[in-house]
Amino acid sequence: MGNWRTKVFLWIGLPAIAVIGLVFGAQDLVPSYQAQGGKGTAGTFTAQREDCGRRSCSWYGDWQAADGSKTRTDVILYDEPDSLKQGDSVEAVDTGARNGVYTKGGGASTFYLTLALSLAGLAAAIGFVFFLIRQFTRRRQPQSQQQQQPA
């Protein structure tokens, strides 16, 4: 493990991937699963603005429950239809995702993305724990045993 890039990845990269994957992915995993299963509070999303990055665009707007009991403003619409334009309204469900609501009948692609992110975070966390265990058990061995073991 003499390569500095490997050390940076093991000490900084793995914990960063673990935190990002577990914090951000796991928070939306259950809501996205519920949406792709058709669960949640039914309502209407009205598109107000489109934000585009390098590779994709996302629609933001307001969502109101069908029974008028709940409103969310400036939320993202996950799994939006390609034909969506500013001012359009579509059926959407609120499943408790922290930043948005899901198109009715959608949620599958977002679910798989959050699942992959969560699994990557979990794998990185497990890998980092094994790396730490190996580091600390190597340091406890007498110097003569460390030299005899192949790297």
Coordinates of C-alpha atoms in Angstrom, one line a residue:
M1 CA 0.0 0.0 0.0
G2 CA 2.8 2.4 -0.9
N3 CA 0.8 4.3 -3.5
W4 CA -0.4 7.7 -2.2
R5 CA -3.5 7.5 -4.3
T6 CA -4.5 4.2 -2.7
K7 CA -3.9 5.7 0.7
V8 CA -6.0 8.8 -0.1
F9 CA -8.8 6.6 -1.4
L10 CA -8.8 4.3 1.6
W11 CA -8.6 7.0 4.2
I12 CA -10.8 9.7 2.6
G13 CA -12.6 8.2 -0.4
L14 CA -14.2 5.2 1.3
P15 CA -15.5 7.1 4.3
A16 CA -16.8 9.9 1.9
I17 CA -18.6 7.3 -0.3
A18 CA -20.0 5.6 2.8
V19 CA -21.4 8.9 4.3
I20 CA -22.8 10.1 1.0
G21 CA -24.4 6.8 0.1
L22 CA -25.8 6.0 3.5
V23 CA -27.0 9.5 4.4
F24 CA -28.4 10.7 1.0
G25 CA -29.3 7.3 -0.5
A26 CA -30.9 5.8 2.6
Q27 CA -33.0 8.8 3.4
D28 CA -34.9 8.5 0.1
L29 CA -34.8 4.7 -0.3
V30 CA -38.1 4.0 1.5
P31 CA -40.0 6.9 -0.1
S32 CA -38.9 5.9 -3.6
Y33 CA -39.8 2.3 -2.9
Q34 CA -43.2 3.3 -1.8
A35 CA -43.7 5.5 -4.9
Q36 CA -42.8 2.8 -7.3
G37 CA -45.3 0.6 -5.5
G38 CA -48.0 3.2 -5.9
K39 CA -48.2 4.2 -2.3
G40 CA -48.3 7.8 -0.9
T41 CA -50.6 10.8 -0.7
A42 CA -52.1 11.5 -4.1
G43 CA -52.0 15.0 -5.5
T44 CA -51.1 17.3 -8.3
F45 CA -47.7 18.8 -9.2
T46 CA -47.5 22.0 -11.2
A47 CA -44.2 22.6 -13.0
Q48 CA -42.8 26.1 -12.4
R49 CA -39.1 26.0 -13.4
E50 CA -36.6 23.6 -15.0
D51 CA -33.1 23.3 -13.8
C52 CA -30.6 21.7 -16.1
G53 CA -27.1 20.4 -15.3
R54 CA -24.6 18.8 -17.6
R55 CA -26.5 15.6 -18.2
S56 CA -30.0 16.1 -17.1
C57 CA -32.8 18.5 -16.3
S58 CA -35.2 18.5 -13.3
W59 CA -38.5 20.1 -12.8
Y60 CA -39.4 22.1 -9.7
G61 CA -42.8 23.3 -8.7
D62 CA -45.6 23.1 -6.2
W63 CA -47.5 20.0 -5.1
Q64 CA -50.9 19.9 -3.5
A65 CA -52.7 16.9 -2.0
A66 CA -55.9 15.9 -3.9
D67 CA -57.9 16.5 -0.7
G68 CA -56.3 19.9 -0.1
S69 CA -54.9 18.8 3.2
K70 CA -51.2 19.3 2.4
T71 CA -49.1 21.5 0.2
R72 CA -45.3 21.4 -0.7
T73 CA -43.6 24.3 -2.5
D74 CA -40.5 24.3 -4.6
V75 CA -40.1 20.5 -4.7
I76 CA -38.5 18.4 -7.4
L77 CA -40.7 16.0 -9.5
Y78 CA -38.9 12.6 -9.7
D79 CA -39.4 10.5 -12.8
E80 CA -41.2 13.3 -14.6
P81 CA -42.6 12.7 -18.1
D82 CA -40.5 13.9 -21.0
S83 CA -43.3 16.1 -22.3
L84 CA -43.6 18.2 -19.2
K85 CA -43.5 22.0 -19.8
Q86 CA -43.7 25.1 -17.5
G87 CA -47.3 25.5 -16.2
D88 CA -48.2 21.8 -16.8
S89 CA -49.8 19.8 -14.0
V90 CA -49.4 16.1 -13.5
E91 CA -50.6 13.6 -11.0
A92 CA -48.0 13.0 -8.4
V93 CA -47.7 11.2 -5.0
D94 CA -45.9 12.4 -1.8
T95 CA -44.2 9.6 0.0
G96 CA -42.1 11.7 2.3
A97 CA -39.0 12.2 0.2
R98 CA -37.1 15.1 1.6
N99 CA -36.8 17.1 -1.6
G100 CA -39.7 16.0 -3.8
V101 CA -42.6 14.1 -5.0
Y102 CA -43.0 11.3 -7.6
T103 CA -45.0 11.1 -10.8
K104 CA -48.0 8.8 -10.3
G105 CA -47.0 5.4 -11.5
G106 CA -43.3 6.4 -11.5
G107 CA -40.5 6.0 -9.0
A108 CA -38.9 2.9 -10.3
S109 CA -35.8 4.6 -11.8
T110 CA -35.4 6.8 -8.8
F111 CA -35.8 3.7 -6.5
Y112 CA -33.0 1.9 -8.4
L113 CA -30.8 4.9 -8.2
T114 CA -31.2 5.4 -4.5
L115 CA -30.9 1.6 -3.9
A116 CA -27.6 1.6 -5.8
L117 CA -26.4 4.7 -3.9
S118 CA -27.3 3.1 -0.6
L119 CA -25.6 -0.2 -1.5
A120 CA -22.5 1.6 -2.6
G121 CA -22.4 3.5 0.8
L122 CA -22.9 0.2 2.7
A123 CA -20.1 -1.5 0.7
A124 CA -17.8 1.4 1.3
A125 CA -18.6 1.4 5.0
I126 CA -17.9 -2.3 5.3
G127 CA -14.7 -1.9 3.2
F128 CA -13.5 0.9 5.5
V129 CA -14.2 -1.1 8.6
F130 CA -12.2 -4.1 7.2
F131 CA -9.4 -1.7 6.2
L132 CA -9.2 -0.2 9.7
I133 CA -9.2 -3.7 11.3
R134 CA -6.3 -4.7 9.1
Q135 CA -4.4 -1.5 9.8
F136 CA -4.7 -1.8 13.6
T137 CA -4.0 -5.6 13.7
R138 CA -0.9 -5.1 11.6
R139 CA 0.4 -2.5 13.9
R140 CA 0.0 -4.7 17.0
Q141 CA 2.1 -7.5 15.6
P142 CA 5.7 -7.6 16.6
Q143 CA 8.1 -6.1 14.0
S144 CA 9.6 -9.5 13.1
Q145 CA 6.2 -11.0 12.2
Q146 CA 5.4 -8.0 10.0
Q147 CA 8.6 -8.5 8.0
Q148 CA 7.9 -12.3 7.4
Q149 CA 4.3 -11.7 6.1
P150 CA 4.0 -11.1 2.4
A151 CA 2.4 -7.7 1.5

